[in-house]
Structure formats: structure tokens, C-alpha cells
mmCIF file of C-alpha atoms and ligand atoms in Angstrom:
data_model
loop_
_atom_site.group_PDB
_atom_site.id
_atom_site.type_symbol
_atom_site.label_atom_id
_atom_site.label_comp_id
_atom_site.label_asym_id
_atom_site.label_seq_id
_atom_site.Cartn_x
_atom_site.Cartn_y
_atom_site.Cartn_z
ATOM 1 C CA MET A 1 0.000 0.000 0.000
ATOM 2 C CA ASP A 2 1.138 3.546 -0.757
ATOM 3 C CA ALA A 3 2.324 5.769 2.066
ATOM 4 C CA LEU A 4 0.042 8.579 3.214
ATOM 5 C CA ILE A 5 1.606 11.399 1.196
ATOM 6 C CA ASP A 6 -0.492 14.416 0.225
ATOM 7 C CA SER A 7 -0.398 16.589 -2.914
ATOM 8 C CA TYR A 8 2.357 18.746 -1.392
ATOM 9 C CA GLN A 9 4.600 15.809 -0.443
ATOM 10 C CA ARG A 10 3.745 15.994 3.257
ATOM 11 C CA VAL A 11 3.804 12.592 4.916
ATOM 12 C CA ILE A 12 0.773 12.050 7.150
ATOM 13 C CA THR A 13 1.653 10.079 10.257
ATOM 14 C CA TYR A 14 -0.726 11.426 12.881
ATOM 15 C CA LEU A 15 -4.500 10.996 13.241
ATOM 16 C CA ARG A 16 -6.601 12.679 15.909
ATOM 17 C CA VAL A 17 -9.779 10.723 16.502
ATOM 18 C CA SER A 18 -12.752 12.270 18.249
ATOM 19 C CA ILE A 19 -14.720 9.372 19.725
ATOM 20 C CA THR A 20 -17.623 11.484 21.002
ATOM 21 C CA ASP A 21 -18.895 15.039 20.722
ATOM 22 C CA ARG A 22 -20.313 14.861 24.247
ATOM 23 C CA CYS A 23 -18.671 16.447 27.233
ATOM 24 C CA ASN A 24 -19.226 16.777 30.954
ATOM 25 C CA LEU A 25 -17.698 20.298 31.071
ATOM 26 C CA ARG A 26 -18.553 23.516 29.228
ATOM 27 C CA CYS A 27 -15.258 25.334 28.774
ATOM 28 C CA VAL A 28 -15.920 28.933 27.776
ATOM 29 C CA TYR A 29 -13.542 28.792 24.811
ATOM 30 C CA CYS A 30 -15.005 25.562 23.452
ATOM 31 C CA MET A 31 -18.745 25.242 24.061
ATOM 32 C CA PRO A 32 -21.766 27.378 24.800
ATOM 33 C CA GLU A 33 -23.204 26.888 28.274
ATOM 34 C CA GLU A 34 -26.379 25.279 26.964
ATOM 35 C CA GLY A 35 -28.318 24.539 23.814
ATOM 36 C CA LEU A 36 -26.028 21.882 22.456
ATOM 37 C CA ALA A 37 -27.541 19.052 20.423
ATOM 38 C CA TRP A 38 -25.401 15.925 20.686
ATOM 39 C CA THR A 39 -25.016 13.683 17.678
ATOM 40 C CA PRO A 40 -27.338 10.670 18.047
ATOM 41 C CA THR A 41 -25.467 7.523 19.059
ATOM 42 C CA HIS A 42 -26.232 5.645 15.830
ATOM 43 C CA GLU A 43 -24.485 8.407 13.868
ATOM 44 C CA ILE A 44 -21.281 8.001 15.864
ATOM 45 C CA LEU A 45 -18.735 5.532 14.511
ATOM 46 C CA THR A 46 -18.573 2.334 16.520
ATOM 47 C CA TYR A 47 -15.250 1.246 17.998
ATOM 48 C CA ASP A 48 -15.072 -1.514 15.382
ATOM 49 C CA GLU A 49 -15.538 1.008 12.580
ATOM 50 C CA LEU A 50 -12.896 3.297 14.048
ATOM 51 C CA THR A 51 -10.484 0.418 14.520
ATOM 52 C CA ARG A 52 -10.928 -0.704 10.941
ATOM 53 C CA ILE A 53 -10.154 2.751 9.520
ATOM 54 C CA ILE A 54 -7.139 3.193 11.789
ATOM 55 C CA ALA A 55 -5.737 -0.274 11.019
ATOM 56 C CA ILE A 56 -5.935 0.416 7.278
ATOM 57 C CA ALA A 57 -4.266 3.810 7.752
ATOM 58 C CA ALA A 58 -1.557 2.138 9.863
ATOM 59 C CA LYS A 59 -0.771 -0.182 6.954
ATOM 60 C CA ARG A 60 -0.053 2.973 4.976
ATOM 61 C CA GLY A 61 2.319 4.374 7.564
ATOM 62 C CA LEU A 62 0.120 6.067 10.142
ATOM 63 C CA GLN A 63 2.216 6.092 13.323
ATOM 64 C CA LYS A 64 0.305 7.957 15.947
ATOM 65 C CA VAL A 65 -3.328 8.194 17.039
ATOM 66 C CA ARG A 66 -4.638 10.621 19.623
ATOM 67 C CA VAL A 67 -8.002 9.763 21.148
ATOM 68 C CA THR A 68 -9.949 12.911 21.910
ATOM 69 C CA GLY A 69 -13.482 14.336 21.899
ATOM 70 C CA GLY A 70 -15.662 16.007 23.238
ATOM 71 C CA GLU A 71 -14.537 14.262 26.358
ATOM 72 C CA PRO A 72 -13.261 10.795 25.390
ATOM 73 C CA LEU A 73 -13.543 9.361 28.898
ATOM 74 C CA VAL A 74 -17.332 9.816 28.936
ATOM 75 C CA ARG A 75 -17.742 7.223 26.177
ATOM 76 C CA THR A 76 -18.396 3.745 27.547
ATOM 77 C CA GLY A 77 -15.752 1.212 26.564
ATOM 78 C CA VAL A 78 -12.953 3.705 26.000
ATOM 79 C CA VAL A 79 -10.394 1.606 27.911
ATOM 80 C CA GLY A 80 -11.099 -1.431 25.728
ATOM 81 C CA PHE A 81 -10.829 0.735 22.615
ATOM 82 C CA VAL A 82 -7.439 2.059 23.735
ATOM 83 C CA ASN A 83 -6.355 -1.519 24.351
ATOM 84 C CA THR A 84 -7.347 -2.421 20.780
ATOM 85 C CA LEU A 85 -5.458 0.564 19.393
ATOM 86 C CA THR A 86 -2.270 -0.280 21.234
ATOM 87 C CA HIS A 87 -2.294 -3.680 19.509
ATOM 88 C CA ILE A 88 -2.716 -2.413 15.933
ATOM 89 C CA PRO A 89 0.354 -3.473 13.956
ATOM 90 C CA GLY A 90 2.446 -0.543 12.775
ATOM 91 C CA LEU A 91 0.969 2.023 15.126
ATOM 92 C CA LYS A 92 3.812 3.293 17.295
ATOM 93 C CA GLU A 93 2.016 5.653 19.597
ATOM 94 C CA VAL A 94 -1.419 6.014 21.130
ATOM 95 C CA ALA A 95 -2.183 9.173 23.096
ATOM 96 C CA LEU A 96 -5.269 10.611 24.738
ATOM 97 C CA THR A 97 -6.439 14.118 25.591
ATOM 98 C CA THR A 98 -8.879 14.434 28.475
ATOM 99 C CA ASN A 99 -10.368 17.015 30.756
ATOM 100 C CA GLY A 100 -9.336 14.727 33.611
ATOM 101 C CA VAL A 101 -12.729 14.454 35.306
ATOM 102 C CA PHE A 102 -12.775 10.634 35.038
ATOM 103 C CA LEU A 103 -9.028 10.165 35.114
ATOM 104 C CA LYS A 104 -8.865 9.190 38.749
ATOM 105 C CA ASP A 105 -11.137 6.228 37.984
ATOM 106 C CA LEU A 106 -9.680 5.263 34.620
ATOM 107 C CA ALA A 107 -5.942 6.082 34.752
ATOM 108 C CA ALA A 108 -4.894 2.606 35.950
ATOM 109 C CA GLY A 109 -7.036 0.822 33.356
ATOM 110 C CA LEU A 110 -5.764 3.053 30.566
ATOM 111 C CA TYR A 111 -2.179 2.420 31.601
ATOM 112 C CA GLN A 112 -2.804 -1.323 31.665
ATOM 113 C CA ALA A 113 -4.367 -1.012 28.200
ATOM 114 C CA GLY A 114 -0.991 0.222 26.967
ATOM 115 C CA LEU A 115 -1.588 3.976 26.936
ATOM 116 C CA ARG A 116 1.550 5.903 27.857
ATOM 117 C CA ARG A 117 0.782 9.435 26.773
ATOM 118 C CA VAL A 118 -1.934 11.485 28.363
ATOM 119 C CA ASN A 119 -2.670 15.192 28.013
ATOM 120 C CA VAL A 120 -4.895 16.736 30.651
ATOM 121 C CA SER A 121 -6.524 20.100 30.137
ATOM 122 C CA LEU A 122 -6.146 22.293 33.208
ATOM 123 C CA ASP A 123 -6.429 25.990 32.505
ATOM 124 C CA SER A 124 -5.967 27.232 36.042
ATOM 125 C CA LEU A 125 -4.293 26.174 39.272
ATOM 126 C CA ASN A 126 -6.885 28.144 41.165
ATOM 127 C CA ARG A 127 -10.133 26.418 41.986
ATOM 128 C CA GLU A 128 -12.378 29.434 41.468
ATOM 129 C CA THR A 129 -10.777 30.558 38.234
ATOM 130 C CA PHE A 130 -10.949 26.994 36.954
ATOM 131 C CA SER A 131 -14.647 26.769 37.836
ATOM 132 C CA LYS A 132 -15.347 29.928 35.855
ATOM 133 C CA ILE A 133 -13.513 28.602 32.801
ATOM 134 C CA VAL A 134 -15.048 25.121 32.721
ATOM 135 C CA ARG A 135 -18.364 26.239 34.259
ATOM 136 C CA ARG A 136 -18.225 23.423 36.809
ATOM 137 C CA ASP A 137 -16.788 23.224 40.352
ATOM 138 C CA ILE A 138 -14.514 20.315 39.554
ATOM 139 C CA PHE A 139 -10.910 21.425 40.140
ATOM 140 C CA ASP A 140 -10.171 18.940 42.942
ATOM 141 C CA ARG A 141 -11.325 15.986 40.907
ATOM 142 C CA VAL A 142 -9.189 16.928 37.907
ATOM 143 C CA TRP A 143 -6.171 17.520 40.121
ATOM 144 C CA GLU A 144 -6.691 14.117 41.772
ATOM 145 C CA GLY A 145 -6.893 12.632 38.281
ATOM 146 C CA ILE A 146 -3.525 14.130 37.387
ATOM 147 C CA LYS A 147 -1.998 12.766 40.602
ATOM 148 C CA GLU A 148 -3.455 9.323 39.924
ATOM 149 C CA ALA A 149 -2.116 9.343 36.364
ATOM 150 C CA GLU A 150 1.320 10.176 37.768
ATOM 151 C CA ARG A 151 0.996 7.456 40.394
ATOM 152 C CA VAL A 152 0.163 4.709 37.900
ATOM 153 C CA GLY A 153 3.170 5.617 35.761
ATOM 154 C CA PHE A 154 2.211 8.091 33.024
ATOM 155 C CA ASP A 155 5.352 10.011 32.197
ATOM 156 C CA PRO A 156 5.357 12.684 31.016
ATOM 157 C CA ILE A 157 1.969 14.052 31.925
ATOM 158 C CA LYS A 158 1.204 16.937 29.640
ATOM 159 C CA ILE A 159 -1.022 19.709 30.918
ATOM 160 C CA ASN A 160 -2.801 21.823 28.306
ATOM 161 C CA VAL A 161 -3.437 25.427 29.266
ATOM 162 C CA VAL A 162 -5.457 27.584 26.873
ATOM 163 C CA LEU A 163 -4.266 31.079 27.715
ATOM 164 C CA GLN A 164 -6.809 33.876 27.814
ATOM 165 C CA ARG A 165 -6.015 37.496 28.564
ATOM 166 C CA GLY A 166 -7.659 38.657 31.770
ATOM 167 C CA VAL A 167 -8.872 35.153 32.567
ATOM 168 C CA ASN A 168 -5.873 32.978 33.439
ATOM 169 C CA ASP A 169 -2.828 34.788 32.028
ATOM 170 C CA HIS A 170 -1.934 36.003 35.525
ATOM 171 C CA GLU A 171 -1.044 32.374 36.310
ATOM 172 C CA VAL A 172 1.711 31.937 33.736
ATOM 173 C CA ILE A 173 4.426 32.161 36.367
ATOM 174 C CA ASP A 174 2.650 29.665 38.656
ATOM 175 C CA PHE A 175 2.389 27.155 35.820
ATOM 176 C CA VAL A 176 6.053 27.577 34.898
ATOM 177 C CA ARG A 177 7.038 27.204 38.547
ATOM 178 C CA LEU A 178 5.168 23.897 38.623
ATOM 179 C CA THR A 179 7.667 22.545 36.071
ATOM 180 C CA THR A 180 10.434 23.157 38.609
ATOM 181 C CA GLU A 181 8.591 20.983 41.128
ATOM 182 C CA ARG A 182 6.946 18.228 39.048
ATOM 183 C CA PRO A 183 7.934 16.448 35.817
ATOM 184 C CA TYR A 184 4.908 17.845 34.001
ATOM 185 C CA HIS A 185 4.930 19.311 30.527
ATOM 186 C CA ILE A 186 2.959 22.529 30.697
ATOM 187 C CA ARG A 187 1.734 23.400 27.213
ATOM 188 C CA PHE A 188 0.397 26.882 26.729
ATOM 189 C CA ILE A 189 -2.067 26.892 23.830
ATOM 190 C CA GLU A 190 -3.082 29.989 21.922
ATOM 191 C CA TYR A 191 -6.800 30.538 22.136
ATOM 192 C CA MET A 192 -8.380 29.685 18.793
ATOM 193 C CA PRO A 193 -11.597 31.324 17.602
ATOM 194 C CA CYS A 194 -14.151 28.638 18.408
ATOM 195 C CA ALA A 195 -17.254 29.100 20.504
ATOM 196 C CA ASN A 196 -17.483 32.879 20.443
ATOM 197 C CA TRP A 197 -15.815 35.413 18.149
ATOM 198 C CA ASP A 198 -16.252 38.434 20.445
ATOM 199 C CA THR A 199 -14.768 36.588 23.382
ATOM 200 C CA TRP A 200 -11.875 35.591 21.213
ATOM 201 C CA LEU A 201 -11.175 39.207 20.219
ATOM 202 C CA GLU A 202 -11.379 40.268 23.864
ATOM 203 C CA THR A 203 -9.205 37.569 25.391
ATOM 204 C CA TYR A 204 -6.814 36.290 22.719
ATOM 205 C CA LYS A 205 -3.358 36.356 24.285
ATOM 206 C CA PRO A 206 -0.265 36.366 22.062
ATOM 207 C CA PHE A 207 2.810 34.515 23.302
ATOM 208 C CA THR A 208 5.458 37.237 22.962
ATOM 209 C CA PRO A 209 4.565 39.036 26.232
ATOM 210 C CA VAL A 210 4.189 35.626 27.906
ATOM 211 C CA MET A 211 7.749 34.688 26.967
ATOM 212 C CA GLU A 212 8.981 38.066 28.200
ATOM 213 C CA GLU A 213 7.203 37.634 31.509
ATOM 214 C CA ILE A 214 8.729 34.189 32.022
ATOM 215 C CA GLN A 215 12.179 35.444 31.139
ATOM 216 C CA ALA A 216 11.883 38.371 33.541
ATOM 217 C CA ALA A 217 10.885 36.005 36.352
ATOM 218 C CA PHE A 218 13.166 33.020 35.742
ATOM 219 C CA GLY A 219 15.815 34.081 33.224
ATOM 220 C CA GLU A 220 16.479 32.410 29.892
ATOM 221 C CA MET A 221 14.725 29.103 29.180
ATOM 222 C CA VAL A 222 16.648 26.354 27.397
ATOM 223 C CA PRO A 223 15.105 25.023 24.140
ATOM 224 C CA VAL A 224 14.500 21.258 24.274
ATOM 225 C CA SER A 225 13.617 18.808 21.552
ATOM 226 C CA LEU A 226 11.468 15.919 22.702
ATOM 227 C CA SER A 227 12.121 12.303 21.790
ATOM 228 C CA ASN A 228 8.939 11.844 19.737
ATOM 229 C CA ALA A 229 9.446 15.114 17.853
ATOM 230 C CA ASP A 230 8.412 13.664 14.468
ATOM 231 C CA ASN A 231 4.879 13.065 15.608
ATOM 232 C CA ALA A 232 4.767 15.598 18.389
ATOM 233 C CA GLY A 233 3.223 18.402 16.385
ATOM 234 C CA PRO A 234 3.692 22.075 16.651
ATOM 235 C CA ALA A 235 4.773 22.662 20.267
ATOM 236 C CA VAL A 236 7.955 24.656 20.811
ATOM 237 C CA ASN A 237 9.477 23.407 24.053
ATOM 238 C CA TYR A 238 11.766 24.842 26.721
ATOM 239 C CA ARG A 239 13.037 23.903 30.139
ATOM 240 C CA LEU A 240 14.171 26.027 33.029
ATOM 241 C CA PRO A 241 17.719 25.015 33.957
ATOM 242 C CA GLY A 242 17.531 21.971 36.261
ATOM 243 C CA ALA A 243 13.722 21.707 36.109
ATOM 244 C CA PRO A 244 12.154 18.228 35.794
ATOM 245 C CA GLY A 245 9.266 19.586 33.734
ATOM 246 C CA VAL A 246 8.970 21.272 30.351
ATOM 247 C CA VAL A 247 7.252 24.451 29.166
ATOM 248 C CA GLY A 248 5.745 24.262 25.679
ATOM 249 C CA PHE A 249 4.026 26.768 23.437
ATOM 250 C CA ILE A 250 1.479 25.748 20.848
ATOM 251 C CA HIS A 251 1.010 28.528 18.326
ATOM 252 C CA ALA A 252 -2.447 27.315 17.397
ATOM 253 C CA VAL A 253 -3.371 30.585 15.685
ATOM 254 C CA SER A 254 -0.175 32.408 14.780
ATOM 255 C CA HIS A 255 1.513 29.345 13.373
ATOM 256 C CA ASP A 256 3.369 28.889 10.149
ATOM 257 C CA PHE A 257 3.859 25.133 10.257
ATOM 258 C CA CYS A 258 1.411 24.151 7.516
ATOM 259 C CA ASP A 259 4.306 23.073 5.321
ATOM 260 C CA THR A 260 5.265 20.392 7.838
ATOM 261 C CA CYS A 261 1.728 19.444 8.916
ATOM 262 C CA ASN A 262 1.561 15.673 9.359
ATOM 263 C CA ARG A 263 -1.952 15.355 10.787
ATOM 264 C CA ILE A 264 -5.517 14.600 9.827
ATOM 265 C CA ARG A 265 -8.633 14.401 11.996
ATOM 266 C CA LEU A 266 -11.579 12.051 12.209
ATOM 267 C CA THR A 267 -14.779 13.412 13.733
ATOM 268 C CA ALA A 268 -17.000 11.253 15.913
ATOM 269 C CA ASP A 269 -19.573 10.972 13.112
ATOM 270 C CA GLY A 270 -17.021 9.711 10.637
ATOM 271 C CA LYS A 271 -15.819 12.759 8.701
ATOM 272 C CA MET A 272 -12.121 12.839 7.968
ATOM 273 C CA ARG A 273 -10.885 16.443 7.961
ATOM 274 C CA PRO A 274 -7.477 17.198 6.495
ATOM 275 C CA CYS A 275 -7.254 20.677 8.077
ATOM 276 C CA LEU A 276 -8.600 22.016 11.375
ATOM 277 C CA PHE A 277 -9.413 25.388 9.838
ATOM 278 C CA SER A 278 -11.303 24.155 6.814
ATOM 279 C CA ASP A 279 -14.737 22.601 6.425
ATOM 280 C CA ILE A 280 -13.645 20.197 3.745
ATOM 281 C CA ALA A 281 -14.004 16.578 4.778
ATOM 282 C CA VAL A 282 -14.449 13.074 3.437
ATOM 283 C CA ASP A 283 -17.311 11.020 4.857
ATOM 284 C CA PHE A 284 -16.235 7.521 5.893
ATOM 285 C CA ARG A 285 -19.393 6.487 7.727
ATOM 286 C CA GLU A 286 -21.714 5.826 4.823
ATOM 287 C CA VAL A 287 -19.076 3.899 2.905
ATOM 288 C CA ILE A 288 -18.046 1.771 5.858
ATOM 289 C CA ARG A 289 -21.718 0.992 6.616
ATOM 290 C CA SER A 290 -22.409 -0.029 3.041
ATOM 291 C CA GLY A 291 -20.361 -3.177 3.566
ATOM 292 C CA CYS A 292 -17.379 -1.962 1.572
ATOM 293 C CA ALA A 293 -14.071 -3.745 1.076
ATOM 294 C CA ASP A 294 -10.875 -2.403 2.662
ATOM 295 C CA GLU A 295 -9.852 -1.004 -0.738
ATOM 296 C CA CYS A 296 -12.734 1.519 -0.580
ATOM 297 C CA ILE A 297 -11.532 2.815 2.777
ATOM 298 C CA ASP A 298 -8.077 3.019 1.342
ATOM 299 C CA ASP A 299 -9.474 5.110 -1.539
ATOM 300 C CA LEU A 300 -11.177 7.450 0.903
ATOM 301 C CA LEU A 301 -7.862 7.973 2.681
ATOM 302 C CA SER A 302 -6.321 8.883 -0.666
ATOM 303 C CA GLN A 303 -9.114 11.418 -1.230
ATOM 304 C CA VAL A 304 -8.310 13.036 2.123
ATOM 305 C CA LEU A 305 -4.682 13.347 1.070
ATOM 306 C CA TYR A 306 -5.720 14.833 -2.251
ATOM 307 C CA ILE A 307 -7.859 17.601 -0.719
ATOM 308 C CA LYS A 308 -5.511 18.542 2.142
ATOM 309 C CA PRO A 309 -4.918 22.276 1.598
ATOM 310 C CA LYS A 310 -1.445 23.712 1.345
ATOM 311 C CA TYR A 311 -2.087 26.398 3.966
ATOM 312 C CA HIS A 312 -4.898 26.937 6.453
ATOM 313 C CA GLU A 313 -5.735 30.397 5.018
ATOM 314 C CA LEU A 314 -7.196 31.433 8.367
ATOM 315 C CA ASP A 315 -6.701 35.101 7.512
ATOM 316 C CA ALA A 316 -8.805 34.770 4.368
ATOM 317 C CA ILE A 317 -11.771 33.047 6.006
ATOM 318 C CA PRO A 318 -14.731 35.326 6.841
ATOM 319 C CA LYS A 319 -14.999 35.692 10.591
ATOM 320 C CA GLU A 320 -18.392 33.940 10.918
ATOM 321 C CA LYS A 321 -16.876 30.876 9.306
ATOM 322 C CA LYS A 322 -13.757 30.896 11.425
ATOM 323 C CA LEU A 323 -15.589 29.534 14.416
ATOM 324 C CA VAL A 324 -14.290 26.008 14.442
ATOM 325 C CA THR A 325 -16.491 23.714 16.516
ATOM 326 C CA MET A 326 -13.699 22.243 18.554
ATOM 327 C CA VAL A 327 -15.916 19.839 20.381
ATOM 328 C CA ASN A 328 -16.749 18.046 17.142
ATOM 329 C CA ILE A 329 -13.242 17.981 15.824
ATOM 330 C CA GLY A 330 -11.308 17.299 18.985
ATOM 331 C CA GLY A 331 -8.693 20.074 18.853
HETATM 332 N N1 LIG B 1 -12.274 17.221 26.394
HETATM 333 C C1 LIG B 1 -10.885 16.986 26.239
HETATM 334 C C2 LIG B 1 -10.064 18.097 26.821
HETATM 335 O O1 LIG B 1 -10.622 19.164 27.084
HETATM 336 O O2 LIG B 1 -8.876 17.891 27.017
HETATM 337 C C3 LIG B 1 -10.467 16.705 24.814
HETATM 338 C C4 LIG B 1 -11.105 17.521 23.721
HETATM 339 S S1 LIG B 1 -10.626 19.234 23.709
HETATM 340 C C5 LIG B 1 -11.549 19.850 22.343
HETATM 341 C C6 LIG B 1 -8.957 19.100 23.126
HETATM 342 C C7 LIG B 1 -8.091 20.295 23.424
HETATM 343 O O3 LIG B 1 -8.574 21.398 22.689
HETATM 344 C C8 LIG B 1 -8.091 20.705 24.891
HETATM 345 O O4 LIG B 1 -6.773 20.787 25.381
HETATM 346 C C9 LIG B 1 -8.725 22.059 24.882
HETATM 347 O O5 LIG B 1 -8.193 22.894 25.870
HETATM 348 C C10 LIG B 1 -8.394 22.543 23.490
HETATM 349 N N2 LIG B 1 -9.285 23.588 23.020
HETATM 350 C C11 LIG B 1 -10.624 23.599 23.020
HETATM 351 N N3 LIG B 1 -11.085 24.762 22.548
HETATM 352 C C12 LIG B 1 -9.994 25.514 22.247
HETATM 353 C C13 LIG B 1 -9.800 26.811 21.738
HETATM 354 N N4 LIG B 1 -10.820 27.612 21.454
HETATM 355 N N5 LIG B 1 -8.540 27.258 21.542
HETATM 356 C C14 LIG B 1 -7.491 26.474 21.835
HETATM 357 N N6 LIG B 1 -7.608 25.224 22.324
HETATM 358 C C15 LIG B 1 -8.842 24.762 22.537
HETATM 359 FE FE1 LIG B 2 -15.242 19.659 26.991
HETATM 360 FE FE2 LIG B 2 -12.683 19.554 26.322
HETATM 361 FE FE3 LIG B 2 -14.331 21.326 25.109
HETATM 362 FE FE4 LIG B 2 -13.695 21.668 27.659
HETATM 363 S S1 LIG B 2 -12.263 21.716 25.907
HETATM 364 S S2 LIG B 2 -15.766 21.798 26.804
HETATM 365 S S3 LIG B 2 -13.520 19.627 28.417
HETATM 366 S S4 LIG B 2 -14.407 19.134 24.963
#
């Protein structure tokens, strides 16, 4: 089978799979507080359907899968699914991004299922600020989840922090200090225009002043390259001298890494999207449910490669259309 190479000679090695659009939190930058209509269960790909697509992609050189959502840990059977993924021949890495609410209960099972990489979203170290961001009073449970993940052996634990001006940007120094105490990878993520355009304009926080603030407080950070850099994606990583943890920056908005983009995304209802910032997608669900042979799925993968745009063209998209529905696509 041919490798997953797109029209611009980029080799696709990384698939982000959203296994549900449902979530038990309502983060301000991701979802409205209410009025969400979840996709009916029969429209969501089954684990068998997902596994089949991923196994075929792995034969063509897919190396890494990240399980995401919505909140992946709310879907029943997620541990068994992760176990299946970690046994797919050719797949080198399985990762999962979670809001951590069910991590305390599931961390041990996920580790036993072969998962080694977990990203937990934690936008504040302060209980009240966190409650305002996720619209739930749940800080302690997420923090216990992180501790449990550390206890059962996840290393490194990556903590995703979407930075918002006036919301949590006063905690940058606290997060960086945490990397001097714990072996966590703190990953500051630029706020992308998703749930609300006005909020984005008000609270988007560029990284340049963040870097300056860190430097003023701690001195120069040392650039680090991580061992799985090929599949790691767009984070730029640093370490404070002697610190066990890492500080990363994900230029989700201001990036210029399209020319090395190695990723595609599968939505919970079976649409494969070659670019986060574009609506174009290939529907796998109808084909897979029509009793197709593996060759048809292989053809669909080739279509995804064919339509993957060269650049995201975020600047050219009208603002109403820029609002990516992160919960459907999984970040
Ligand atoms: N529910 C899980 C979680 O929150 O970790 C997984 C799905 S969530 C959509 C995946 C990642 O996207 C999270 O780290 C979240 O913080 C991030 N995200 C969501 N909306 C975002 C936005 N508007 N800008 C930047 N990152 C965002
Ligand atoms: Fe849920 Fe994750 Fe979106 Fe927050 S970022 S609302 S936890 S899907």
C-alpha cells in the first residue's frame, strides 16, 4: 500500500480521533453553556468502525493516534478501545487528551491497556478561576486525576493550558514554577476562535509578552527537543535550567507550520478532515456501513490526502466561518 503522502509531499503520520462530541464540562472557549444538540449515538462511529479505519491507515504508515473528543472518557468502553489501538500493527504511539474528570477512575485501566501518553486540560491552578472557565466546580477531581495518572506511571503528563487574557494569564508564572517541582509538561495553547468570536477578540493572548514575563521572572529558558518530535506536532518546548518539567508553546493561531503538517482528523460521526481550519471533509461512515471492502476505505484515505490544503488560510476566512467547533473535531 502507498504511504500517506499528500499533494504537497507531506507525509501524514498522525490521526486525531474524536470518539464522542459529548462532554461533561462547558469550557468557555469551546462550548456554549447550553443549547447543544449531541449527535445521536447511531451516527457516531462504533469502535469496530474506528479500529478498521485506523488499522488500514496504519498499513499505509500512520504512526500515531490521539483519542480525543468532546470528552473521550465519557464514552463507555474507551479503555477497551485504547487496548485495541495499542495492539494495531504498525501504530507506534497512542495518546489521549482528556479534561481529567474521570481520570482518577480510569488512569490505571488506561495504563494497563498500553496507553503511555496522556494530556490533561487544566487551565488554572486556582479552583475558582478553573470553575469559571469550565463552568463546573470540579478542580479537585481533575487535580486528583492528574496525581493518579502520575501514580500509575504516566510520564510525562502533559497539561494543556489555553491562555486567555484577563482570565488565566496572571497564572503563567505559577504554571512555569510547577515545572520546577513536578515532571509535568505545561503546554500553553493559543486561544483559537471557536465558541465565540467576540470573546476571542477580547481575550486572545499572544505569546510574545508571555515569553517576556517568564524570562523576567526566571531568566532564559533552554530550548529542548522531545524524543517523539516527528509526531509531536507544533509545540515549541523549553526547560528552566535543572527543572524536571517542560514548558511548551502551541502557536495554534499564529503558526506557520502548515508546510510540515503531518496530521488529519476524524470526527466522531465519521468525517475525515485534512485541516482544522477548513470545512472540507471526506465522509467515511456511509461507505463503511455499506459493507465496503478495505480497498474503498483506502481510496477514501487517498481522497483526504488529495484535498488537504497547502495552507490553512485562516486570515482569508470570513470571521463567521472561522468559528471552528472544537468539540466536534477534537482540537
Ligand atoms: N475534552 C478533552 C479536553 O478538554 O482535554 C479533549 C477535547 S478538547 C476539544 C482538546 C483540546 O482542545 C483541549 O486541550 C482544549 O483545551 C483545546 N481547546 C478547546 N477549545 C480551544 C480553543 N478555542 N482554543 C485552543 N484550544 C482549545
Ligand atoms: Fe469539553 Fe474539552 Fe471542550 Fe472543555 S475543551 S468543553 S472539556 S471538549
